Amino acid sequence: MTKKEVFSSDHEGLLKAVDCVEKNLVSCKIKGKELRRAMLTAEEAFASLIEQADEDSTISMKLRSFQGNVSIEFISHGKEFDPVSSMDKFTSIDVDDTEAGNVSQNAIRSILLNAFTDRIRYDHRNGVNRIKMRAVKSRQSFLWQTLGAMIAAILVGFIFSRFAPGVFNKGLNTYCLVPVKTMYMNALKMCVAPVVFFSIISCVVQFSDLRELGRIGGKVFFSYLFTTVVAVGVGLGVYFLMQPGGAMATSAAADVASVTSKIGDISILDTIINIVPSDIISPFLQSNMLQLIFMAILAGVAVGMIGQYSHMLREIIGACNDLFLMIITLIIRVMPIAVFCSMCSMMLELGIDTIISVMGMFGTFLVGLLCMMLVYCLILAVFGRMNPIPFIKKYAPTMLQVFSTASSNASIPLNMQACEKKLGISASVYSLSIPLGATINMDGTCIHLAVFSLALAKVYGVDISGAAILSLVVSIIVLSMGAPGIPGSGLICLSVILTQIGVPIEAIGIVMGVDSLAGMFRTMSNCLGDVAITTVVAKSEKKIDMDIYRG
């Protein structure tokens, strides 16, 4: 919706403009503090244009509303000026505590600086001043943009796969969709290592008492271990309840050399030994989360012990942490484009028929994830003594975002933002728990390994029972903790499990086609578990703002 109005550049025009803005904002269902701040900012912007306007000129206003976002633009002929810098010298006042009619013009400008400086854009060209302000930013608009991109990608991918020539689809996927998706994922991965490193150091240096750090770390670790065991149990339970798998053409197995070549021996001993890196650079180059966490904790403890340089280093580390979080914020803004390319590419590569062929296994896997979501709600309600409904509502948009990344590591910055801005969790908790969870808490992966390994064993007639199931459970737990949080890691772990239980490795080919889709769901469940445990631990430590959580 777009509305245009023209007003005179005088006091009467100001009053009419303010009245018009108010009526339009109310019609857009804007109210409360957002309405008052938008009104005050619009009034100040219009008044500043009056001061600089040419004689007898008019001021036009354009108000646009789309998906809950409302922007206002004022345009007039006049001299060039800076409407924002003039506010810099004033101090802040809470708009709720002071009536607009009883405060000075300086105080009003102070309010606007704190509330709207980042929302105001000024431009002067060819003797024309333009002030554009984003009056209201919808909290759900990004969710709808991402969801719309997913739906559009599925429709476009389905239509192209059915009606477009195969050569065209291959070219579109190879030279357009995959490059965009790859560049976006690379941009996210580029920031993962520094975000984890600096956020954990920033977290550790906040603790004057290292016993508090150990207490929080212990709670996080054992909570993750508990949910991992529960997830394996859920995976086994839904498999034996639904019994997927059966007669299937094993000729569907594809070339799995690219997967089996990546299989390595994964053991608890190797995982523990590899926590300590042999150099400083490799953990950053390889995005080795356990090594980065070790280095960051060690550095954080050391920063607090070096005396006169501690304060300076804390400021530098905090600045680096803010820098990379801001870079992540900029990258996330273009996520709908990456989501469209990723989903459309998947549809062109796999097609509907391939997905339907293993729908039994995949459906069982989804039921397991749904059960695990209920487990998280119970954990929040029983151990955290919190209503899980606000948690689900507030984390739902982030779940959609991490779904498209298919990478727990790449989702670390998204989860940190959700913890701080949506759930009100202190950085002293989430800066430690989220990177640690992306490394060792893979509940979705546990369910995936349990369901698909048993189902493929059934396809190939391999009987799994008794001691073999116990061995399977232990292997899944170890693999989930040692698995990298990157796309494709599920296939590598599944290959190890199948080899252990005596299923031909070629069985991977049956489910390889839908692993990219399964990886998205695994990531979503993994990240949901990380944030749920972080919320419970933060509540137990009284490091969560319950007003933000409930609001």
Coordinates of C-alpha atoms in Angstrom, one line a residue:
M1 CA 0.0 0.0 0.0
T2 CA 1.3 3.4 -1.0
K3 CA -0.2 6.8 -0.1
K4 CA 0.9 10.2 -1.3
E5 CA 0.1 13.7 0.2
V6 CA 1.3 17.2 -0.3
F7 CA 1.6 19.9 2.5
S8 CA 2.6 23.5 2.7
S9 CA 6.0 24.2 4.3
D10 CA 4.7 26.0 7.3
H11 CA 3.3 25.4 10.8
E12 CA -0.2 24.6 9.4
G13 CA 1.3 22.1 7.0
L14 CA 3.2 20.5 9.8
L15 CA 0.0 19.9 11.8
K16 CA -1.8 18.4 8.9
A17 CA 1.2 16.2 8.1
V18 CA 1.4 14.9 11.7
D19 CA -2.3 14.2 11.7
C20 CA -2.1 12.4 8.4
V21 CA 0.8 10.2 9.6
E22 CA -1.1 9.3 12.8
K23 CA -4.2 8.3 10.9
N24 CA -2.3 6.1 8.5
L25 CA -0.2 4.5 11.2
V26 CA -3.3 3.7 13.2
S27 CA -4.9 2.2 10.1
C28 CA -1.9 0.0 9.8
K29 CA -2.6 -1.2 13.4
I30 CA 0.5 0.5 14.8
K31 CA 0.1 1.5 18.4
G32 CA 1.8 2.1 21.8
K33 CA 5.5 3.1 21.9
E34 CA 6.0 2.4 18.2
L35 CA 3.3 4.8 17.3
R36 CA 4.6 7.6 19.6
R37 CA 8.1 7.2 18.4
A38 CA 7.1 7.2 14.8
M39 CA 4.9 10.3 15.3
L40 CA 7.7 12.2 17.0
T41 CA 10.3 11.3 14.4
A42 CA 8.0 12.2 11.5
E43 CA 7.2 15.5 13.2
E44 CA 10.9 16.3 13.7
A45 CA 11.8 15.3 10.1
F46 CA 9.0 17.5 8.7
A47 CA 10.0 20.4 10.9
S48 CA 13.7 20.1 9.8
L49 CA 12.6 20.3 6.1
I50 CA 10.5 23.4 6.8
E51 CA 13.6 25.1 8.2
Q52 CA 15.6 24.4 5.0
A53 CA 12.8 24.6 2.4
D54 CA 12.8 27.1 -0.4
E55 CA 10.3 29.9 -0.2
D56 CA 6.7 28.9 -1.2
S57 CA 7.8 25.3 -1.8
T58 CA 5.7 22.3 -0.7
I59 CA 6.6 19.1 1.2
S60 CA 5.3 15.9 -0.2
M61 CA 4.9 12.7 1.8
K62 CA 4.9 9.1 0.7
L63 CA 3.8 6.4 3.1
R64 CA 4.4 2.8 2.2
S65 CA 3.1 -0.3 4.0
F66 CA 4.1 -3.9 3.1
Q67 CA 4.0 -7.1 5.3
G68 CA 3.9 -5.0 8.5
N69 CA 6.8 -2.8 7.5
V70 CA 5.9 0.9 7.3
S71 CA 8.1 3.6 5.8
I72 CA 7.6 7.4 5.4
E73 CA 9.4 9.6 3.0
F74 CA 9.3 13.4 3.0
I75 CA 10.5 15.4 -0.1
S76 CA 11.0 19.1 -0.6
H77 CA 13.2 21.6 -2.4
G78 CA 15.8 23.3 -0.2
K79 CA 19.3 23.6 1.1
E80 CA 21.5 20.6 2.0
F81 CA 21.7 19.8 5.7
D82 CA 22.2 16.8 8.0
P83 CA 19.0 16.0 10.0
V84 CA 20.7 13.4 12.2
S85 CA 24.0 14.9 13.3
S86 CA 22.3 17.8 15.0
M87 CA 20.9 15.3 17.5
D88 CA 24.2 13.8 18.6
K89 CA 24.9 16.2 21.4
F90 CA 21.7 15.4 23.4
T91 CA 21.3 12.8 26.1
S92 CA 18.6 10.1 26.1
I93 CA 15.2 10.3 27.8
D94 CA 12.7 7.4 28.0
V95 CA 9.6 8.2 25.8
D96 CA 7.4 6.4 28.2
D97 CA 8.4 8.4 31.3
T98 CA 8.0 11.9 29.8
E99 CA 5.0 13.6 28.1
A100 CA 5.9 15.0 24.7
G101 CA 4.2 18.3 25.6
N102 CA 6.3 18.8 28.6
V103 CA 9.8 18.2 27.3
S104 CA 12.1 20.5 25.3
Q105 CA 12.9 20.2 21.6
N106 CA 16.3 19.0 22.6
A107 CA 14.9 16.1 24.7
I108 CA 12.6 15.1 21.8
R109 CA 15.6 15.0 19.4
S110 CA 17.4 12.9 22.0
I111 CA 14.6 10.4 22.1
L112 CA 14.6 10.2 18.3
L113 CA 18.4 9.7 18.2
N114 CA 18.2 6.6 20.4
A115 CA 15.2 5.2 18.8
F116 CA 15.5 6.0 15.1
T117 CA 19.0 7.0 14.0
D118 CA 19.5 3.6 12.4
R119 CA 16.2 3.9 10.6
I120 CA 16.6 7.4 9.1
R121 CA 18.1 7.9 5.6
Y122 CA 18.8 11.4 4.2
D123 CA 19.7 12.3 0.6
H124 CA 20.2 15.6 -1.2
R125 CA 20.3 15.7 -5.0
N126 CA 19.6 18.5 -7.5
G127 CA 18.4 20.8 -4.8
V128 CA 15.9 18.3 -3.4
N129 CA 16.0 17.0 0.2
R130 CA 14.7 13.6 0.9
I131 CA 14.2 12.1 4.4
K132 CA 13.2 8.5 4.5
M133 CA 12.4 6.8 7.8
R134 CA 11.4 3.2 8.6
A135 CA 8.5 3.9 11.0
V136 CA 7.8 0.3 11.9
K137 CA 9.8 -2.9 11.1
S138 CA 7.7 -6.0 11.3
R139 CA 9.3 -8.8 13.4
Q140 CA 7.6 -11.4 11.1
S141 CA 8.5 -9.9 7.7
F142 CA 11.8 -11.8 7.4
L143 CA 10.0 -15.1 8.3
W144 CA 7.4 -14.5 5.6
Q145 CA 10.1 -13.6 3.1
T146 CA 12.0 -16.8 3.9
L147 CA 8.9 -19.0 3.9
G148 CA 7.8 -17.4 0.6
A149 CA 11.2 -18.1 -0.9
M150 CA 10.9 -21.8 0.1
I151 CA 7.4 -22.2 -1.4
A152 CA 8.4 -20.4 -4.6
A153 CA 11.5 -22.6 -5.0
I154 CA 9.5 -25.8 -4.6
L155 CA 6.9 -24.7 -7.1
V156 CA 9.5 -23.4 -9.6
G157 CA 11.7 -26.6 -9.1
F158 CA 8.7 -28.9 -9.6
I159 CA 7.5 -27.1 -12.8
F160 CA 11.0 -27.0 -14.3
S161 CA 11.7 -30.6 -13.5
R162 CA 8.5 -31.7 -15.2
F163 CA 8.3 -29.5 -18.2
A164 CA 11.7 -27.9 -18.9
P165 CA 14.4 -29.8 -20.9
G166 CA 17.0 -31.7 -18.8
V167 CA 19.9 -29.8 -20.4
F168 CA 18.3 -26.5 -19.4
N169 CA 17.7 -27.6 -15.8
K170 CA 21.3 -28.9 -15.5
G171 CA 22.7 -25.6 -16.8
L172 CA 20.4 -23.6 -14.6
N173 CA 21.4 -25.6 -11.6
T174 CA 25.1 -25.7 -12.4
Y175 CA 25.7 -22.1 -13.4
C176 CA 23.1 -20.2 -11.4
L177 CA 21.5 -22.0 -8.4
V178 CA 24.5 -23.9 -7.0
P179 CA 27.0 -21.0 -7.3
V180 CA 24.6 -18.7 -5.4
K181 CA 24.0 -21.3 -2.7
T182 CA 27.7 -22.1 -2.4
M183 CA 28.7 -18.4 -2.1
Y184 CA 26.1 -17.8 0.6
M185 CA 27.2 -20.9 2.6
N186 CA 30.9 -19.9 2.2
A187 CA 30.0 -16.4 3.5
L188 CA 28.4 -17.9 6.6
K189 CA 31.3 -20.4 7.2
M190 CA 33.8 -17.6 6.8
C191 CA 32.5 -16.0 10.0
V192 CA 31.9 -19.2 12.0
A193 CA 35.4 -19.7 13.4
P194 CA 36.0 -16.0 14.5
V195 CA 32.4 -15.8 15.9
V196 CA 32.9 -18.9 18.0
F197 CA 36.4 -17.9 19.1
F198 CA 35.7 -14.3 20.1
S199 CA 32.2 -15.0 21.6
I200 CA 33.6 -17.7 23.9
I201 CA 36.5 -15.5 25.0
S202 CA 34.0 -12.6 25.6
C203 CA 32.0 -15.0 27.7
V204 CA 34.8 -16.4 29.7
V205 CA 36.3 -12.9 30.6
Q206 CA 33.0 -11.9 32.1
F207 CA 33.5 -14.5 34.9
S208 CA 35.5 -13.1 37.8
D209 CA 34.9 -16.5 39.5
L210 CA 36.1 -19.4 37.4
R211 CA 34.0 -21.7 39.6
E212 CA 30.9 -20.1 38.1
L213 CA 32.2 -20.8 34.6
G214 CA 32.8 -24.4 35.6
R215 CA 29.3 -24.7 37.1
I216 CA 27.6 -23.4 33.9
G217 CA 29.8 -25.5 31.6
G218 CA 29.1 -28.6 33.6
K219 CA 25.3 -28.0 33.5
V220 CA 25.5 -27.4 29.7
F221 CA 27.6 -30.5 29.0
F222 CA 25.5 -33.0 31.1
S223 CA 22.3 -31.5 29.8
Y224 CA 23.5 -32.1 26.2
L225 CA 24.6 -35.7 27.1
F226 CA 21.1 -36.3 28.6
T227 CA 19.2 -35.1 25.5
T228 CA 21.6 -37.2 23.3
V229 CA 20.7 -40.4 25.1
V230 CA 17.0 -39.5 24.9
A231 CA 17.3 -38.8 21.2
V232 CA 18.8 -42.2 20.5
G233 CA 15.9 -43.8 22.5
V234 CA 13.4 -41.8 20.6
G235 CA 14.9 -42.9 17.2
L236 CA 14.8 -46.6 18.2
G237 CA 11.3 -46.2 19.6
V238 CA 9.7 -44.6 16.5
Y239 CA 11.5 -47.2 14.2
F240 CA 10.1 -50.2 16.1
L241 CA 6.7 -48.5 16.3
M242 CA 6.4 -47.7 12.6
Q243 CA 8.7 -50.4 11.1
P244 CA 9.8 -48.6 7.9
G245 CA 11.9 -50.3 5.2
G246 CA 11.2 -53.6 3.5
A247 CA 11.3 -54.8 -0.1
M248 CA 13.0 -52.3 -2.2
A249 CA 15.1 -52.4 -5.4
T250 CA 18.6 -52.3 -4.1
S251 CA 19.7 -51.4 -7.6
A252 CA 18.8 -47.9 -6.6
A253 CA 22.1 -47.7 -4.8
A254 CA 24.3 -45.1 -6.4
D255 CA 28.0 -44.6 -6.5
V256 CA 29.0 -44.0 -2.9
A257 CA 32.7 -43.6 -3.4
S258 CA 32.6 -39.9 -2.7
V259 CA 31.1 -40.8 0.7
T260 CA 33.0 -43.9 1.7
S261 CA 36.3 -42.1 0.9
K262 CA 35.6 -39.7 3.7
I263 CA 35.0 -42.3 6.3
G264 CA 37.6 -42.3 9.1
D265 CA 37.9 -44.1 12.4
I266 CA 35.9 -42.1 14.9
S267 CA 36.5 -43.0 18.6
I268 CA 36.1 -41.3 21.9
L269 CA 39.9 -41.4 22.4
D270 CA 40.6 -39.7 19.1
T271 CA 38.0 -37.1 19.8
I272 CA 39.6 -36.3 23.2
I273 CA 43.1 -36.2 21.9
N274 CA 42.2 -33.9 19.0
I275 CA 40.7 -31.3 21.3
V276 CA 44.2 -29.8 21.8
P277 CA 45.4 -28.4 18.4
S278 CA 49.1 -28.6 17.4
D279 CA 49.0 -25.0 16.1
I280 CA 46.9 -21.8 16.3
I281 CA 46.0 -21.5 12.6
S282 CA 44.6 -24.9 11.7
P283 CA 41.5 -24.7 13.9
F284 CA 40.4 -21.6 12.1
L285 CA 41.2 -23.0 8.6
Q286 CA 39.4 -26.2 9.3
S287 CA 36.6 -24.7 11.5
N288 CA 37.4 -27.4 14.1
M289 CA 34.9 -26.5 16.8
L290 CA 36.3 -28.5 19.7
Q291 CA 39.8 -27.0 19.1
L292 CA 38.4 -23.5 18.8
I293 CA 36.4 -23.9 22.0
F294 CA 39.6 -25.2 23.8
M295 CA 41.7 -22.3 22.5
A296 CA 39.0 -19.7 23.4
I297 CA 38.5 -20.9 26.9
L298 CA 42.3 -21.0 27.5
A299 CA 42.7 -17.5 26.1
G300 CA 39.7 -16.2 28.1
V301 CA 41.1 -17.4 31.3
A302 CA 44.6 -16.0 30.4
V303 CA 43.2 -12.6 29.6
G304 CA 41.9 -12.2 33.2
M305 CA 45.4 -13.1 34.6
I306 CA 47.7 -10.7 32.8
G307 CA 47.2 -7.6 34.9
Q308 CA 47.4 -4.2 33.3
Y309 CA 46.6 -5.3 29.7
S310 CA 43.4 -7.2 30.7
H311 CA 41.1 -4.2 30.3
M312 CA 42.5 -3.3 26.9
L313 CA 42.3 -6.8 25.6
R314 CA 38.7 -7.2 26.8
E315 CA 37.8 -4.1 24.8
I316 CA 39.6 -5.4 21.7
I317 CA 38.0 -8.8 22.0
G318 CA 34.5 -7.3 22.5
A319 CA 35.0 -5.1 19.5
C320 CA 36.0 -8.1 17.3
N321 CA 33.0 -10.0 18.6
D322 CA 30.7 -7.2 17.7
L323 CA 32.3 -6.8 14.3
F324 CA 31.8 -10.4 13.2
L325 CA 28.3 -10.5 14.6
M326 CA 27.5 -7.4 12.5
I327 CA 29.0 -9.1 9.4
I328 CA 26.7 -12.1 10.1
T329 CA 23.7 -9.8 10.4
L330 CA 24.5 -8.3 6.9
I331 CA 24.9 -11.7 5.4
I332 CA 21.6 -13.0 6.9
R333 CA 19.7 -10.2 5.2
V334 CA 20.0 -11.9 1.8
M335 CA 19.1 -15.3 3.2
P336 CA 15.7 -15.6 1.3
I337 CA 17.7 -15.5 -2.0
A338 CA 20.0 -18.3 -0.8
V339 CA 17.0 -20.3 0.4
F340 CA 15.3 -20.0 -3.0
C341 CA 18.4 -21.2 -4.8
S342 CA 19.1 -24.0 -2.3
M343 CA 15.5 -25.5 -2.4
C344 CA 15.1 -25.0 -6.1
S345 CA 18.5 -26.8 -6.7
M346 CA 17.3 -29.7 -4.6
M347 CA 14.1 -30.1 -6.5
L348 CA 15.9 -30.1 -9.9
E349 CA 18.5 -32.6 -8.7
L350 CA 16.2 -35.1 -6.9
G351 CA 12.7 -34.7 -8.3
I352 CA 9.5 -35.7 -6.6
D353 CA 9.7 -39.4 -7.5
T354 CA 13.1 -40.0 -5.7
I355 CA 11.8 -38.3 -2.5
I356 CA 8.6 -40.5 -2.5
S357 CA 10.6 -43.7 -2.9
V358 CA 12.0 -43.5 0.6
M359 CA 9.0 -41.6 2.2
G360 CA 8.5 -44.4 4.7
M361 CA 11.9 -44.0 6.3
F362 CA 11.8 -40.2 5.9
G363 CA 8.3 -40.0 7.5
T364 CA 9.5 -42.1 10.5
F365 CA 12.5 -39.8 10.9
L366 CA 10.2 -36.8 10.9
V367 CA 7.9 -38.4 13.6
G368 CA 11.1 -38.9 15.7
L369 CA 12.0 -35.2 15.3
L370 CA 8.5 -34.2 16.4
C371 CA 8.7 -36.4 19.4
M372 CA 12.0 -34.8 20.3
M373 CA 10.4 -31.4 20.0
L374 CA 7.9 -32.5 22.6
V375 CA 10.8 -33.7 24.8
Y376 CA 12.3 -30.2 24.6
C377 CA 9.0 -28.7 25.7
L378 CA 8.8 -31.1 28.6
I379 CA 12.4 -30.1 29.6
L380 CA 11.5 -26.5 29.5
A381 CA 8.3 -27.1 31.6
V382 CA 9.7 -29.5 34.1
F383 CA 13.4 -28.5 34.6
G384 CA 13.1 -24.9 33.6
R385 CA 9.6 -24.3 35.0
M386 CA 8.9 -22.2 32.0
N387 CA 6.0 -22.0 29.6
P388 CA 7.3 -23.6 26.3
I389 CA 4.8 -21.8 24.1
P390 CA 6.7 -18.4 24.0
F391 CA 9.9 -20.3 23.3
I392 CA 8.4 -22.1 20.3
K393 CA 6.8 -18.9 19.0
K394 CA 9.9 -16.8 19.3
Y395 CA 12.4 -19.5 18.0
A396 CA 10.2 -20.5 15.0
P397 CA 11.5 -17.9 12.6
T398 CA 15.1 -18.9 13.4
M399 CA 14.2 -22.6 13.0
L400 CA 13.2 -21.8 9.4
Q401 CA 16.5 -20.0 8.8
V402 CA 18.7 -22.8 10.2
F403 CA 16.6 -25.3 8.2
S404 CA 17.9 -23.8 5.0
T405 CA 21.5 -23.7 6.1
A406 CA 21.7 -27.5 6.8
S407 CA 24.7 -26.8 9.0
S408 CA 24.9 -26.6 12.8
N409 CA 28.2 -24.7 12.6
A410 CA 26.8 -22.1 10.1
S411 CA 23.8 -21.7 12.3
I412 CA 25.8 -20.7 15.4
P413 CA 25.4 -16.9 14.8
L414 CA 21.7 -17.3 14.1
N415 CA 21.1 -19.1 17.4
M416 CA 23.2 -16.6 19.3
Q417 CA 21.0 -13.8 17.9
A418 CA 17.9 -15.6 18.8
C419 CA 19.1 -16.3 22.4
E420 CA 19.9 -12.6 23.0
K421 CA 17.3 -10.7 21.1
K422 CA 14.3 -13.0 21.2
L423 CA 14.7 -15.0 24.4
G424 CA 16.6 -12.5 26.6
I425 CA 19.4 -14.9 27.5
S426 CA 22.7 -13.5 28.9
A427 CA 25.7 -13.7 26.6
S428 CA 27.6 -15.3 29.5
V429 CA 25.5 -18.5 28.9
Y430 CA 24.8 -18.6 25.2
S431 CA 28.3 -17.6 24.2
L432 CA 29.5 -20.9 25.7
S433 CA 26.5 -23.2 25.2
I434 CA 25.7 -22.6 21.6
P435 CA 29.2 -23.3 20.1
L436 CA 29.5 -26.3 22.4
G437 CA 26.1 -27.6 21.4
A438 CA 26.9 -27.2 17.7
T439 CA 29.8 -29.6 18.3
I440 CA 28.5 -32.3 20.7
N441 CA 24.7 -32.0 20.8
M442 CA 23.4 -33.6 17.6
D443 CA 19.9 -34.9 18.7
G444 CA 18.5 -34.8 15.1
T445 CA 21.5 -36.7 13.9
C446 CA 21.0 -39.4 16.5
I447 CA 17.4 -39.9 15.4
H448 CA 18.5 -40.0 11.8
L449 CA 21.2 -42.6 12.4
A450 CA 18.9 -44.8 14.5
V451 CA 16.0 -44.8 12.0
F452 CA 17.9 -45.0 8.7
S453 CA 20.5 -47.6 9.8
L454 CA 17.8 -50.0 11.2
A455 CA 15.6 -49.4 8.1
L456 CA 18.4 -50.1 5.7
A457 CA 19.3 -53.2 7.7
K458 CA 15.8 -54.4 7.2
V459 CA 16.0 -53.7 3.4
Y460 CA 19.0 -55.9 3.2
G461 CA 17.7 -58.6 5.5
V462 CA 20.3 -57.9 8.3
D463 CA 18.9 -58.8 11.7
I464 CA 19.7 -56.3 14.5
S465 CA 18.8 -57.3 18.0
G466 CA 20.1 -57.8 21.6
A467 CA 23.8 -56.9 22.0
A468 CA 23.9 -55.4 18.5
I469 CA 21.4 -52.8 19.4
L470 CA 23.4 -51.8 22.5
S471 CA 26.5 -51.5 20.4
L472 CA 24.5 -49.5 17.9
V473 CA 23.4 -47.1 20.7
V474 CA 26.9 -46.5 21.9
S475 CA 28.2 -46.0 18.4
I476 CA 25.5 -43.4 17.6
I477 CA 26.3 -41.4 20.7
V478 CA 30.0 -41.4 20.0
L479 CA 29.5 -40.5 16.3
S480 CA 27.1 -37.7 17.1
M481 CA 29.5 -36.1 19.4
G482 CA 32.4 -36.4 16.9
A483 CA 30.5 -35.5 13.8
P484 CA 31.2 -32.2 12.1
G485 CA 28.3 -29.8 12.0
I486 CA 28.4 -29.4 8.3
P487 CA 26.2 -30.5 5.4
G488 CA 26.7 -34.1 4.4
S489 CA 28.1 -35.3 7.8
G490 CA 25.0 -37.5 8.3
L491 CA 26.0 -39.7 5.3
I492 CA 29.5 -40.1 6.6
C493 CA 28.2 -41.2 10.1
L494 CA 25.6 -43.4 8.5
S495 CA 28.3 -45.1 6.4
V496 CA 30.2 -46.0 9.6
I497 CA 27.1 -47.4 11.3
L498 CA 26.1 -49.5 8.3
T499 CA 29.6 -51.0 8.1
Q500 CA 29.5 -51.8 11.8
I501 CA 26.2 -53.6 11.7
G502 CA 27.0 -55.6 8.6
V503 CA 24.9 -53.8 6.0
P504 CA 26.5 -53.3 2.5
I505 CA 27.9 -49.8 2.1
E506 CA 26.0 -49.5 -1.2
A507 CA 22.8 -49.1 0.9
I508 CA 23.8 -45.4 1.2
G509 CA 22.8 -44.9 -2.4
I510 CA 19.1 -45.6 -1.5
V511 CA 18.9 -42.6 0.9
M512 CA 21.6 -40.4 -0.6
G513 CA 19.1 -38.6 -2.8
V514 CA 17.1 -37.2 0.1
D515 CA 20.0 -36.6 2.5
S516 CA 20.2 -32.9 1.7
L517 CA 16.5 -32.6 2.8
A518 CA 17.1 -34.8 5.8
G519 CA 20.1 -32.7 6.7
M520 CA 18.0 -29.6 6.8
F521 CA 15.6 -31.3 9.3
R522 CA 18.6 -32.7 11.3
T523 CA 20.0 -29.2 11.6
M524 CA 16.7 -27.7 12.7
S525 CA 16.4 -30.3 15.5
N526 CA 20.0 -30.0 16.6
C527 CA 19.7 -26.2 16.9
L528 CA 16.4 -26.4 18.7
G529 CA 18.0 -28.7 21.3
D530 CA 20.9 -26.3 21.7
V531 CA 18.7 -23.3 22.3
A532 CA 16.3 -25.2 24.6
I533 CA 19.1 -26.4 26.8
T534 CA 20.7 -22.9 26.8
T535 CA 17.3 -21.5 27.9
V536 CA 17.0 -24.0 30.8
V537 CA 20.6 -23.4 32.0
A538 CA 20.1 -19.7 31.8
K539 CA 16.9 -19.9 33.9
S540 CA 18.7 -22.0 36.5
E541 CA 21.5 -19.4 36.7
K542 CA 19.0 -16.5 36.7
K543 CA 20.7 -15.2 33.6
I544 CA 17.6 -14.7 31.4
D545 CA 15.3 -11.7 31.2
M546 CA 11.8 -13.2 31.6
D547 CA 10.1 -10.1 30.4
I548 CA 11.8 -10.5 27.0
Y549 CA 11.1 -14.2 27.1
R550 CA 7.3 -13.8 27.8
G551 CA 6.9 -10.5 25.8

